[in-house]
Short mmCIF file of C-alpha atoms in Angstrom, two decimals:
data_model
loop_
_atom_site.label_atom_id
_atom_site.label_comp_id
_atom_site.label_asym_id
_atom_site.label_seq_id
_atom_site.Cartn_x
_atom_site.Cartn_y
_atom_site.Cartn_z
CA MET T 571 -187.26 40.99 -169.46
CA SER T 572 -190.86 40.18 -168.67
CA PHE T 573 -192.10 39.86 -165.09
CA SER T 574 -192.55 36.23 -164.06
CA GLY T 575 -194.47 34.61 -161.27
CA THR T 576 -197.67 36.71 -161.43
CA LEU T 577 -199.91 35.88 -158.50
CA SER T 578 -203.66 35.38 -158.74
CA PRO T 579 -205.99 36.44 -155.92
CA GLY T 580 -207.09 32.86 -155.36
CA SER T 581 -203.52 31.70 -154.66
CA MET T 582 -202.63 34.49 -152.25
CA CYS T 583 -204.40 33.40 -149.07
CA LYS T 584 -203.84 30.61 -146.62
CA VAL T 585 -207.52 30.57 -145.67
CA ARG T 586 -210.72 31.41 -147.49
CA VAL T 587 -210.57 35.13 -146.81
CA LYS T 588 -210.91 37.54 -149.67
CA CYS T 589 -207.67 39.50 -149.63
CA GLY T 590 -204.74 40.39 -151.82
CA GLY T 591 -204.59 40.75 -155.56
CA VAL T 592 -202.92 42.68 -158.38
CA LEU T 593 -203.38 46.47 -158.26
CA SER T 594 -202.63 48.05 -161.63
CA ALA T 595 -204.50 51.38 -161.58
CA PRO T 596 -202.41 54.60 -161.34
CA SER T 597 -203.58 54.97 -157.72
CA GLY T 598 -205.72 53.10 -155.23
CA ASN T 599 -206.37 51.97 -151.66
CA PHE T 600 -206.35 48.59 -149.91
CA SER T 601 -206.60 47.28 -146.37
CA SER T 602 -206.40 44.17 -144.20
CA PRO T 603 -209.47 41.85 -144.19
CA ASN T 604 -212.43 43.20 -142.17
CA PHE T 605 -210.76 46.59 -141.59
CA PRO T 606 -211.52 48.55 -139.39
CA ARG T 607 -212.80 45.49 -137.47
CA LEU T 608 -210.42 42.81 -136.21
CA TYR T 609 -208.60 40.90 -138.93
CA PRO T 610 -208.99 37.08 -138.98
CA TYR T 611 -206.48 34.61 -137.52
CA ASP T 612 -204.03 32.54 -139.57
CA THR T 613 -204.25 34.63 -142.71
CA GLU T 614 -201.77 35.65 -145.36
CA CYS T 615 -202.53 38.17 -148.10
CA SER T 616 -200.30 39.46 -150.89
CA TRP T 617 -200.84 42.62 -152.93
CA LEU T 618 -198.78 43.17 -156.07
CA ILE T 619 -198.81 46.83 -157.18
CA VAL T 620 -197.83 47.23 -160.83
CA VAL T 621 -197.82 50.65 -162.54
CA ALA T 622 -196.56 51.76 -165.95
CA GLU T 623 -193.00 50.76 -166.89
CA GLY T 624 -190.56 53.54 -166.04
CA SER T 625 -192.74 54.82 -163.20
CA SER T 626 -192.38 54.41 -159.44
CA VAL T 627 -194.87 53.67 -156.65
CA LEU T 628 -195.39 55.78 -153.52
CA LEU T 629 -196.99 53.77 -150.69
CA THR T 630 -198.51 55.57 -147.67
CA PHE T 631 -200.45 54.28 -144.63
CA HIS T 632 -203.67 55.85 -143.29
CA ALA T 633 -204.05 53.54 -140.27
CA PHE T 634 -201.96 50.80 -138.69
CA ASP T 635 -202.61 48.45 -135.72
CA LEU T 636 -201.08 44.94 -135.66
CA GLU T 637 -200.17 42.66 -132.76
CA PHE T 638 -196.82 43.84 -131.40
CA HIS T 639 -193.68 41.72 -131.02
CA ASP T 640 -190.03 42.81 -130.72
CA THR T 641 -189.07 41.11 -134.00
CA CYS T 642 -192.58 41.14 -135.54
CA SER T 643 -192.59 37.32 -135.61
CA PHE T 644 -196.36 36.88 -135.02
CA ASP T 645 -198.52 39.30 -137.03
CA PHE T 646 -196.66 41.53 -139.48
CA LEU T 647 -196.69 43.53 -142.70
CA GLU T 648 -193.79 43.20 -145.18
CA ILE T 649 -193.02 45.65 -148.00
CA TYR T 650 -190.91 44.59 -150.98
CA ASN T 651 -189.27 46.69 -153.68
CA GLY T 652 -190.47 44.42 -156.47
CA ALA T 653 -191.62 40.82 -156.29
CA SER T 654 -192.01 39.36 -152.80
CA GLY T 655 -190.18 36.12 -153.60
CA ASP T 656 -186.74 37.72 -153.26
CA ARG T 657 -185.63 38.49 -149.70
CA GLY T 658 -183.05 40.90 -151.11
CA ASN T 659 -185.90 43.22 -152.12
CA LEU T 660 -187.37 43.47 -148.60
CA LEU T 661 -187.80 47.12 -147.57
CA GLY T 662 -189.05 46.38 -144.07
CA ARG T 663 -191.22 44.30 -141.71
CA PHE T 664 -193.65 46.13 -139.40
CA CYS T 665 -196.04 45.46 -136.51
CA GLY T 666 -197.47 47.31 -133.48
CA GLN T 667 -199.24 50.64 -133.71
CA VAL T 668 -196.55 52.83 -135.30
CA PRO T 669 -197.35 53.06 -139.03
CA PRO T 670 -194.54 52.46 -141.56
CA PRO T 671 -193.15 55.61 -143.22
CA PRO T 672 -194.04 56.39 -146.85
CA PHE T 673 -192.08 54.10 -149.19
CA SER T 674 -191.04 54.77 -152.79
CA SER T 675 -190.21 51.85 -155.05
CA SER T 676 -187.10 52.05 -157.22
CA TRP T 677 -189.03 50.62 -160.18
CA HIS T 678 -192.65 50.06 -161.23
CA VAL T 679 -193.46 47.03 -159.03
CA LEU T 680 -194.02 46.95 -155.26
CA SER T 681 -195.36 44.09 -153.08
CA VAL T 682 -197.13 44.13 -149.70
CA ILE T 683 -197.55 40.97 -147.59
CA PHE T 684 -199.90 40.78 -144.59
CA HIS T 685 -199.57 37.83 -142.18
CA SER T 686 -201.48 36.92 -139.01
CA ASP T 687 -200.93 33.93 -136.73
CA LYS T 688 -203.42 31.85 -134.71
CA HIS T 689 -203.55 34.15 -131.67
CA VAL T 690 -204.38 37.81 -130.94
CA ALA T 691 -205.94 40.02 -133.58
CA SER T 692 -206.09 43.81 -133.98
CA ARG T 693 -207.73 46.33 -136.31
CA GLY T 694 -205.17 45.90 -139.09
CA PHE T 695 -204.16 48.57 -141.60
CA SER T 696 -205.34 50.82 -144.39
CA ALA T 697 -202.97 52.03 -147.12
CA GLY T 698 -202.95 53.91 -150.41
CA TYR T 699 -200.58 54.07 -153.35
CA GLN T 700 -199.90 56.51 -156.18
CA LYS T 701 -197.85 56.40 -159.38
CA ASP T 702 -195.04 58.90 -159.99
CA VAL T 703 -195.36 60.91 -156.79
CA CYS T 704 -192.01 62.20 -155.65
CA GLY T 705 -190.45 61.63 -152.27
CA GLY T 706 -190.57 58.81 -149.74
CA VAL T 707 -188.27 56.50 -147.78
CA LEU T 708 -185.75 54.35 -149.66
CA THR T 709 -184.13 51.48 -147.76
CA GLY T 710 -182.93 49.00 -150.40
CA LEU T 711 -179.30 48.14 -151.11
CA SER T 712 -179.50 50.44 -154.12
CA GLY T 713 -182.03 52.36 -156.14
CA VAL T 714 -182.71 55.33 -158.38
CA LEU T 715 -184.15 58.80 -157.80
CA THR T 716 -185.54 61.02 -160.53
CA SER T 717 -187.32 64.35 -160.64
CA PRO T 718 -191.08 64.16 -161.43
CA GLU T 719 -191.82 63.26 -165.08
CA TYR T 720 -188.11 62.77 -165.88
CA PRO T 721 -186.72 62.81 -168.58
CA ASN T 722 -189.43 65.26 -169.59
CA ASN T 723 -189.38 68.72 -168.00
CA TYR T 724 -190.38 68.72 -164.33
CA PRO T 725 -193.57 70.60 -163.32
CA ASN T 726 -193.67 73.92 -161.49
CA ASN T 727 -194.32 74.33 -157.78
CA VAL T 728 -193.28 70.89 -156.59
CA GLU T 729 -191.30 69.85 -153.54
CA CYS T 730 -190.01 66.30 -153.10
CA ARG T 731 -188.12 64.87 -150.14
CA TRP T 732 -186.47 61.44 -150.21
CA VAL T 733 -184.96 59.84 -147.13
CA ILE T 734 -182.38 57.19 -148.03
CA ARG T 735 -181.80 54.92 -145.06
CA ALA T 736 -179.11 52.25 -144.94
CA THR T 737 -179.52 49.13 -142.82
CA GLY T 738 -177.13 48.94 -139.87
CA PRO T 739 -174.09 51.22 -139.63
CA ALA T 740 -173.45 51.39 -143.39
CA THR T 741 -172.99 54.67 -145.24
CA ILE T 742 -174.74 55.78 -148.43
CA LYS T 743 -173.23 56.86 -151.75
CA LEU T 744 -175.22 59.14 -154.09
CA VAL T 745 -174.17 59.44 -157.76
CA PHE T 746 -175.87 61.82 -160.23
CA THR T 747 -175.91 60.60 -163.83
CA ASP T 748 -177.97 63.44 -165.37
CA PHE T 749 -178.66 66.97 -164.14
CA GLN T 750 -180.47 69.96 -165.69
CA VAL T 751 -182.24 72.32 -163.27
CA GLU T 752 -182.96 76.03 -163.70
CA GLY T 753 -179.67 77.75 -162.92
CA SER T 754 -179.00 80.93 -160.95
CA GLU T 755 -176.45 82.20 -158.46
CA GLU T 756 -176.85 80.49 -155.05
CA CYS T 757 -179.80 78.46 -156.49
CA PRO T 758 -182.75 80.27 -154.81
CA TYR T 759 -185.38 79.13 -157.35
CA ASP T 760 -185.17 75.49 -158.51
CA TYR T 761 -182.62 73.28 -156.77
CA VAL T 762 -181.59 69.89 -155.40
CA ALA T 763 -180.34 69.88 -151.81
CA VAL T 764 -178.45 66.99 -150.21
CA LEU T 765 -178.55 66.78 -146.41
CA GLY T 766 -176.42 64.44 -144.32
CA ALA T 767 -173.23 64.48 -146.39
CA PRO T 768 -169.98 65.80 -144.85
CA GLY T 769 -168.12 69.01 -145.64
CA PRO T 770 -169.36 71.73 -148.02
CA ALA T 771 -171.95 69.37 -149.49
CA GLN T 772 -173.93 69.35 -146.23
CA GLY T 773 -177.10 71.29 -147.01
CA HIS T 774 -175.61 72.61 -150.25
CA HIS T 775 -178.01 73.49 -153.08
CA TYR T 776 -177.29 72.38 -156.65
CA CYS T 777 -178.78 73.88 -159.81
CA GLY T 778 -177.85 74.58 -163.42
CA SER T 779 -176.45 71.93 -165.76
CA ALA T 780 -173.21 71.06 -163.91
CA GLN T 781 -173.45 67.54 -162.52
CA PRO T 782 -173.04 67.44 -158.72
CA PRO T 783 -170.13 65.35 -157.41
CA ALA T 784 -170.58 61.86 -155.98
CA LEU T 785 -171.55 62.24 -152.31
CA MET T 786 -171.12 59.99 -149.28
CA SER T 787 -173.25 60.22 -146.16
CA GLN T 788 -171.75 60.87 -142.73
CA GLY T 789 -174.02 58.31 -141.12
CA HIS T 790 -176.59 55.77 -142.25
CA GLU T 791 -179.11 58.33 -143.59
CA LEU T 792 -179.11 60.83 -146.46
CA GLN T 793 -181.87 63.23 -147.47
CA VAL T 794 -182.42 64.57 -150.97
CA VAL T 795 -184.78 67.53 -151.50
CA PHE T 796 -185.96 68.74 -154.93
CA LYS T 797 -187.86 72.04 -155.26
CA SER T 798 -189.15 74.00 -158.25
CA ASP T 799 -190.75 77.46 -158.31
CA PHE T 800 -193.62 78.87 -160.40
CA ASN T 801 -191.81 79.24 -163.76
CA ILE T 802 -188.87 78.01 -165.90
CA GLY T 803 -188.06 74.33 -165.68
CA GLY T 804 -185.65 71.79 -167.07
CA ARG T 805 -185.15 68.09 -167.68
CA GLY T 806 -184.48 67.55 -163.98
CA PHE T 807 -182.14 64.89 -162.61
CA LYS T 808 -181.42 61.20 -162.29
CA ALA T 809 -179.31 59.76 -159.47
CA TYR T 810 -178.43 56.33 -158.12
CA TYR T 811 -177.85 55.51 -154.48
CA PHE T 812 -175.79 52.64 -153.07
CA SER T 813 -175.70 51.47 -149.46
CA GLY T 814 -174.42 48.65 -147.29
CA GLU T 815 -172.52 45.90 -149.10
CA CYS T 816 -173.60 47.51 -152.39
CA GLN T 817 -171.03 50.30 -152.12
CA GLU T 818 -167.48 50.12 -150.86
CA VAL T 819 -164.33 52.20 -151.29
CA TYR T 820 -161.04 50.32 -150.89
CA THR T 821 -157.75 52.11 -150.22
CA ALA T 822 -155.62 49.20 -148.93
CA MET T 823 -152.91 47.91 -151.25
CA ARG T 824 -154.78 44.63 -151.75
CA GLY T 825 -158.16 43.17 -150.86
CA ASN T 826 -161.09 40.90 -151.69
CA PHE T 827 -164.76 41.63 -152.31
CA SER T 828 -167.82 39.90 -153.74
CA SER T 829 -171.42 40.47 -154.78
CA PRO T 830 -174.06 40.91 -152.03
CA GLN T 831 -174.95 37.63 -150.25
CA TYR T 832 -172.21 35.70 -152.16
CA PRO T 833 -172.05 32.71 -152.56
CA SER T 834 -175.84 32.75 -152.16
CA SER T 835 -177.86 34.39 -154.93
CA TYR T 836 -177.55 38.16 -155.28
CA PRO T 837 -180.74 40.31 -155.04
CA ASN T 838 -182.77 41.45 -158.04
CA ASN T 839 -182.84 45.02 -159.27
CA ILE T 840 -179.63 46.39 -157.72
CA ARG T 841 -176.72 48.53 -158.89
CA CYS T 842 -173.58 48.16 -156.77
CA HIS T 843 -170.35 50.18 -156.79
CA TRP T 844 -166.91 49.03 -155.66
CA THR T 845 -164.26 51.75 -155.97
CA ILE T 846 -160.56 50.96 -155.57
CA ARG T 847 -158.53 54.11 -154.88
CA LEU T 848 -154.76 53.71 -154.41
CA PRO T 849 -152.01 56.35 -154.07
CA PRO T 850 -150.90 58.03 -157.32
CA GLY T 851 -148.23 55.99 -159.10
CA TYR T 852 -149.94 52.66 -158.62
CA ARG T 853 -152.09 50.72 -161.02
CA VAL T 854 -154.97 48.50 -159.86
CA LYS T 855 -154.94 44.89 -161.04
CA VAL T 856 -158.16 42.89 -160.48
CA PHE T 857 -158.32 39.09 -160.58
CA PHE T 858 -161.72 37.41 -160.98
CA LEU T 859 -161.88 34.36 -158.75
CA ASP T 860 -165.49 33.34 -159.51
CA LEU T 861 -168.23 34.59 -161.87
CA ASP T 862 -171.78 33.27 -162.16
CA LEU T 863 -174.32 35.80 -163.48
CA GLU T 864 -177.46 35.55 -165.59
CA GLY T 865 -176.42 34.69 -169.15
CA PRO T 866 -176.48 36.97 -172.20
CA ASN T 867 -179.52 37.83 -174.30
CA SER T 868 -180.20 34.75 -176.46
CA LEU T 869 -181.01 36.96 -179.47
CA THR T 870 -178.27 39.59 -179.34
CA ARG T 871 -175.69 37.55 -177.35
CA THR T 872 -174.95 40.71 -175.36
CA CYS T 873 -175.10 41.20 -171.58
CA ASP T 874 -178.42 43.06 -171.52
CA PHE T 875 -179.67 41.69 -168.18
CA ASP T 876 -177.34 41.09 -165.21
CA HIS T 877 -173.74 42.15 -165.84
CA LEU T 878 -170.48 43.19 -164.18
CA ALA T 879 -168.64 46.16 -165.69
CA VAL T 880 -165.19 47.58 -164.93
CA PHE T 881 -164.31 51.24 -165.58
CA ASP T 882 -160.79 52.67 -165.86
CA GLY T 883 -161.32 55.40 -163.26
CA ALA T 884 -163.55 56.45 -160.38
CA SER T 885 -166.85 56.92 -162.28
CA GLU T 886 -169.02 55.41 -164.99
CA GLU T 887 -167.85 58.18 -167.33
CA ALA T 888 -164.35 56.61 -167.33
CA PRO T 889 -163.34 54.28 -170.22
CA LEU T 890 -164.93 50.83 -170.03
CA LEU T 891 -162.37 48.04 -169.55
CA GLY T 892 -164.90 45.24 -169.93
CA SER T 893 -168.43 44.00 -169.26
CA TRP T 894 -169.28 40.35 -168.51
CA CYS T 895 -172.18 38.03 -167.74
CA GLY T 896 -172.72 34.27 -167.66
CA HIS T 897 -170.10 32.07 -166.02
CA HIS T 898 -166.94 32.37 -168.15
CA LEU T 899 -164.17 33.75 -165.93
CA PRO T 900 -162.68 37.01 -167.33
CA ALA T 901 -158.95 37.55 -167.58
CA PRO T 902 -157.37 39.95 -165.05
CA VAL T 903 -157.76 43.66 -165.83
CA THR T 904 -155.36 46.48 -164.97
CA SER T 905 -156.17 50.17 -164.67
CA SER T 906 -154.12 52.83 -166.46
CA HIS T 907 -154.18 55.07 -163.37
CA HIS T 908 -154.58 54.64 -159.62
CA GLN T 909 -158.39 54.26 -159.52
CA LEU T 910 -160.81 51.64 -160.78
CA LEU T 911 -164.59 51.14 -160.48
CA LEU T 912 -166.57 47.89 -160.65
CA LEU T 913 -170.34 48.04 -161.16
CA LEU T 914 -172.80 45.16 -160.78
CA HIS T 915 -176.22 45.66 -162.38
CA THR T 916 -179.04 43.13 -161.94
CA ASP T 917 -182.54 43.20 -163.40
CA ARG T 918 -185.82 42.08 -161.88
CA SER T 919 -185.59 38.32 -162.49
CA ALA T 920 -183.19 35.36 -162.62
CA THR T 921 -180.39 35.57 -160.06
CA ARG T 922 -177.22 33.48 -159.72
CA ARG T 923 -174.30 33.03 -157.34
CA GLY T 924 -172.61 36.32 -158.28
CA PHE T 925 -168.88 37.00 -158.31
CA SER T 926 -165.78 37.07 -156.16
CA ALA T 927 -162.73 39.21 -156.97
CA ALA T 928 -159.33 40.16 -155.55
CA TYR T 929 -157.22 43.19 -156.36
CA ILE T 930 -153.66 44.31 -155.79
CA GLY T 931 -151.75 47.54 -156.37
CA VAL T 932 -148.79 47.29 -158.76
CA VAL T 933 -146.19 49.71 -160.10
CA PRO T 934 -146.02 49.64 -163.92
CA MET T 935 -142.54 48.98 -165.24
CA ASN T 936 -140.67 47.75 -168.30
CA VAL T 937 -138.26 44.90 -167.58
CA SER T 938 -136.00 43.37 -170.23
CA CYS T 939 -132.77 41.38 -170.22
CA SER T 940 -129.88 40.32 -172.41
CA ARG T 941 -127.51 37.38 -171.95
CA THR T 942 -125.57 39.33 -169.35
CA ASP T 943 -127.73 41.94 -167.62
CA PHE T 944 -131.13 43.25 -166.49
CA GLN T 945 -132.65 46.53 -167.70
CA ILE T 946 -135.51 48.05 -165.67
CA LEU T 947 -137.35 51.25 -166.57
CA ILE T 948 -140.01 52.98 -164.43
CA SER T 949 -141.61 56.37 -165.00
CA ALA T 950 -140.33 58.82 -162.36
CA GLN T 951 -143.70 60.57 -162.51
CA THR T 952 -145.38 57.27 -161.62
CA LEU T 953 -143.34 57.07 -158.41
CA ALA T 954 -143.35 60.79 -157.55
CA PRO T 955 -142.24 62.07 -155.08
CA LEU T 956 -139.84 59.13 -154.44
CA GLU T 957 -136.11 59.72 -154.93
CA ARG T 958 -134.12 57.38 -157.18
CA THR T 959 -132.32 55.90 -154.15
CA LYS T 960 -135.65 54.46 -152.99
CA VAL T 961 -135.71 52.18 -156.06
CA TYR T 962 -132.98 49.54 -156.08
CA LEU T 963 -132.21 46.01 -157.27
CA GLY T 964 -130.98 43.49 -154.73
CA SER T 965 -129.31 46.03 -152.43
CA ARG T 966 -129.26 49.79 -151.91
CA SER T 967 -125.89 49.94 -153.64
CA CYS T 968 -127.71 49.14 -156.90
CA ALA T 969 -130.04 52.15 -156.86
CA ALA T 970 -131.77 53.48 -159.96
CA GLN T 971 -130.39 56.31 -162.08
CA GLU T 972 -132.50 59.16 -163.46
CA VAL T 973 -132.52 59.07 -167.26
CA GLY T 974 -134.83 61.69 -168.71
CA SER T 975 -138.17 61.29 -166.95
CA ASN T 976 -137.50 57.68 -165.93
CA PHE T 977 -135.77 55.70 -163.21
CA ARG T 978 -133.47 53.18 -164.88
CA ILE T 979 -131.53 50.23 -163.49
CA GLN T 980 -129.00 48.34 -165.63
CA ALA T 981 -127.27 45.57 -163.70
CA ARG T 982 -125.04 42.68 -164.75
CA PHE T 983 -126.02 39.19 -163.61
CA ASP T 984 -122.96 38.93 -161.36
CA THR T 985 -124.03 41.99 -159.29
CA CYS T 986 -127.03 43.33 -157.36
CA GLY T 987 -127.96 40.11 -155.57
CA THR T 988 -128.79 38.11 -158.69
CA GLU T 989 -128.61 34.33 -158.55
CA SER T 990 -129.10 31.43 -160.94
CA GLN T 991 -131.99 29.03 -160.33
CA ARG T 992 -133.72 26.10 -162.05
CA ARG T 993 -137.43 26.59 -162.60
CA ASN T 994 -139.52 24.20 -164.67
CA ASN T 995 -136.28 22.58 -165.87
CA THR T 996 -135.08 25.93 -167.20
CA SER T 997 -132.10 28.01 -166.00
CA VAL T 998 -133.21 31.50 -164.99
CA ILE T 999 -131.53 34.50 -163.37
CA VAL T 1000 -133.48 35.94 -160.42
CA SER T 1001 -133.21 39.14 -158.41
CA VAL T 1002 -135.50 41.34 -156.29
CA LEU T 1003 -136.48 44.91 -157.09
CA TYR T 1004 -137.28 47.00 -154.00
CA ILE T 1005 -139.44 50.14 -154.01
CA ASP T 1006 -139.31 51.93 -150.66
CA PHE T 1007 -142.48 53.90 -149.85
CA SER T 1008 -141.56 54.22 -146.15
CA ALA T 1009 -142.32 57.53 -144.46
CA GLY T 1010 -141.30 58.51 -140.93
CA ASP T 1011 -141.63 55.54 -138.60
CA ARG T 1012 -143.83 53.62 -141.04
CA GLU T 1013 -141.91 51.03 -143.06
CA ASP T 1014 -143.47 50.19 -146.41
CA ILE T 1015 -141.12 48.41 -148.83
CA HIS T 1016 -142.61 46.57 -151.82
CA GLU T 1017 -140.75 43.70 -153.44
CA TYR T 1018 -140.94 42.65 -157.09
CA GLU T 1019 -139.19 39.50 -158.26
CA VAL T 1020 -137.55 39.96 -161.66
CA LEU T 1021 -136.54 36.94 -163.74
CA CYS T 1022 -134.60 36.45 -166.94
CA GLU T 1023 -134.14 33.43 -169.18
CA PRO T 1024 -130.81 34.47 -170.77
CA ARG T 1025 -130.93 31.98 -173.64
CA ARG T 1026 -134.17 33.48 -174.95
CA LYS T 1027 -133.58 36.93 -173.43
CA GLU T 1028 -137.10 36.82 -171.94
CA ALA T 1029 -137.86 38.77 -168.74
CA ALA T 1030 -140.80 38.63 -166.31
CA VAL T 1031 -141.76 40.39 -163.09
CA HIS T 1032 -144.31 39.84 -160.32
CA LEU T 1033 -145.12 41.35 -156.95
CA ARG T 1034 -143.72 38.92 -154.39
CA SER T 1035 -146.28 39.74 -151.68
CA GLY T 1036 -149.02 39.08 -154.21
CA SER T 1037 -148.11 35.51 -155.04
CA ALA T 1038 -148.76 33.87 -151.67
CA TRP T 1039 -151.83 36.03 -151.12
CA LEU T 1040 -153.48 34.99 -154.39
CA ARG T 1041 -152.72 31.31 -153.70
CA PRO T 1042 -153.93 29.20 -156.68
CA TYR T 1043 -154.29 32.35 -158.78
CA ALA T 1044 -150.65 33.38 -158.29
CA ALA T 1045 -149.74 32.29 -161.82
CA THR T 1046 -151.81 35.12 -163.23
CA ALA T 1047 -149.77 37.60 -161.18
CA GLU T 1048 -146.72 36.97 -163.36
CA HIS T 1049 -147.92 39.39 -166.04
CA LEU T 1050 -147.46 42.69 -164.25
CA GLN T 1051 -144.98 44.46 -166.45
CA GLU T 1052 -145.92 47.16 -168.90
CA ALA T 1053 -144.33 50.22 -170.44
CA PRO T 1054 -144.85 53.37 -168.36
CA PRO T 1055 -147.61 55.59 -169.88
CA GLY T 1056 -146.25 58.37 -172.06
CA ALA T 1057 -142.74 56.93 -172.05
CA LYS T 1058 -142.85 54.65 -175.11
CA ALA T 1059 -140.36 56.76 -177.07
CA GLU T 1060 -137.97 56.84 -174.12
CA VAL T 1061 -138.41 53.10 -173.59
CA LEU T 1062 -137.49 52.50 -177.23
CA ALA T 1063 -134.52 54.87 -177.04
CA GLY T 1064 -133.39 53.25 -173.78
CA ALA T 1065 -133.71 49.79 -175.28
CA LEU T 1066 -131.59 50.85 -178.28
CA ALA T 1067 -129.00 52.42 -176.01
CA MET T 1068 -128.86 49.36 -173.80
CA GLY T 1069 -128.77 47.12 -176.86
CA ALA T 1070 -125.63 48.94 -178.02
CA GLN T 1071 -123.94 48.01 -174.75
CA ASP T 1072 -124.92 44.33 -175.00
CA THR T 1073 -121.88 42.80 -176.71
CA SER T 1074 -122.50 39.20 -175.65
CA ASP T 1075 -124.31 38.25 -178.85
CA VAL T 1076 -121.65 39.90 -181.03
CA VAL T 1077 -118.84 38.13 -179.18
CA PHE T 1078 -120.65 34.80 -179.38
CA LEU T 1079 -121.24 35.20 -183.13
CA GLY T 1080 -117.62 36.31 -183.67
CA LEU T 1081 -116.27 33.24 -181.90
CA CYS T 1082 -118.46 30.98 -184.02
CA ILE T 1083 -117.17 32.61 -187.24
CA LEU T 1084 -113.56 32.45 -186.06
CA ALA T 1085 -113.91 28.76 -185.20
CA GLY T 1086 -115.34 28.09 -188.64
CA VAL T 1087 -112.50 29.93 -190.37
CA LEU T 1088 -109.85 28.06 -188.35
CA MET T 1089 -111.53 24.74 -189.19
CA VAL T 1090 -111.46 25.56 -192.91
CA ILE T 1091 -107.77 26.54 -192.70
CA ALA T 1092 -106.95 23.31 -190.88
CA ILE T 1093 -108.70 21.22 -193.55
CA VAL T 1094 -106.86 23.04 -196.36
CA VAL T 1095 -103.49 22.56 -194.64
CA LEU T 1096 -104.15 18.83 -194.19
CA MET T 1097 -105.07 18.46 -197.84
CA LEU T 1098 -101.87 20.22 -198.93
CA LEU T 1099 -99.76 17.90 -196.79
#
């Protein structure tokens, strides 16, 4: 998309002071009005630094002296990662005599705003910028790091150091999406080092072509160092970072989350990760409660700009379950394993309200019924290491049996706590399936309501604790059942076996035929009389 809202020098100042403008050269310098003399009162200047697409901007300060205030409410300098109109792109506000650290933009546009009030003036500032110089301080919600000249081979004899700093107490997640650095044992030549992550990753050097794992910081700061020696290079690396409300890992059995600043507009130019990681055996089901993103490309009708994507695993390399934009609410999605990743990508213009979602952990199962009984099949591997007695219908006396690699429950309607109810003017048979995950003193029993409409032999199941929690969206929680992965043949065999035991239809049909035969005999006898 093209950049909108270009500012002209004449529209950038409150008063008639020559300041601000668009800086488009590969490098340059700029300063406050009258520098190094006192800057004027009641002035506002805006510099828009625009370099070649695909490049980044490194901003450094040579001198800095502005009126000091605890919250920099009087005279101040603001730095934006992109256009200054979006508060979500603000990298920092500064005043006093301590110069800001070097800042690297996460794309090819960076803005600097200088503001002075009607009282107290100082010498001001002097700054310089350069295109494609590695290193700097990154403080946005998310951004990208690349080796110099990526994706072309990186130069020899370079050393880059990025400091990624989250706002507040948030942690930082670093994800490498491409990696090719000269390889050697213990990486003494060319390498990428990550400092500030826990465990073996702390200070560990990476090289070669194996992609480093996703890393989380111990605190609110992470350092990335890239170094090359005097010969042999490679394509280098590309990595994304996520911080604050732009990266979360959820391990609770259910939860809610939303885009940054929801229901206010989300920031431009961000990539956010939400990872849901449940114990093995569970599946993750996500319900979309609200969606309002920039619409699709009017030419291709695809989500080329802002979009929300869901991956069936813990990384972007996992299978894609769906990608959406605009405001049409997607249907719920369910993972095939115990992890799921949601990614929100926004471009540099046009923001909307964002999204709100809820998730819940469910156990995949196959539930069917006849006119007389329930049949429930769950993969034993899905529930490992639970014993069969931990899975029961209605009461512990109706525990599951192990059949092949599955837990199976077959229960008649007059047993196992089943009862007849009227729902939506239809007679249904209802019972409760219990799965007991309790360990030690911690009680953790999950309840699934199973229903059968005997006349149609249609079964349904939903997680009882999920219905009240989802409130108006509870209706969508009815569709939880599925065949256990890898057990389709056993499900079919089990269904055939159970079908052989279901004699209710045969008996009913036999009675109908017998009644018909008796009626015919009675008519014949009457005619003969």
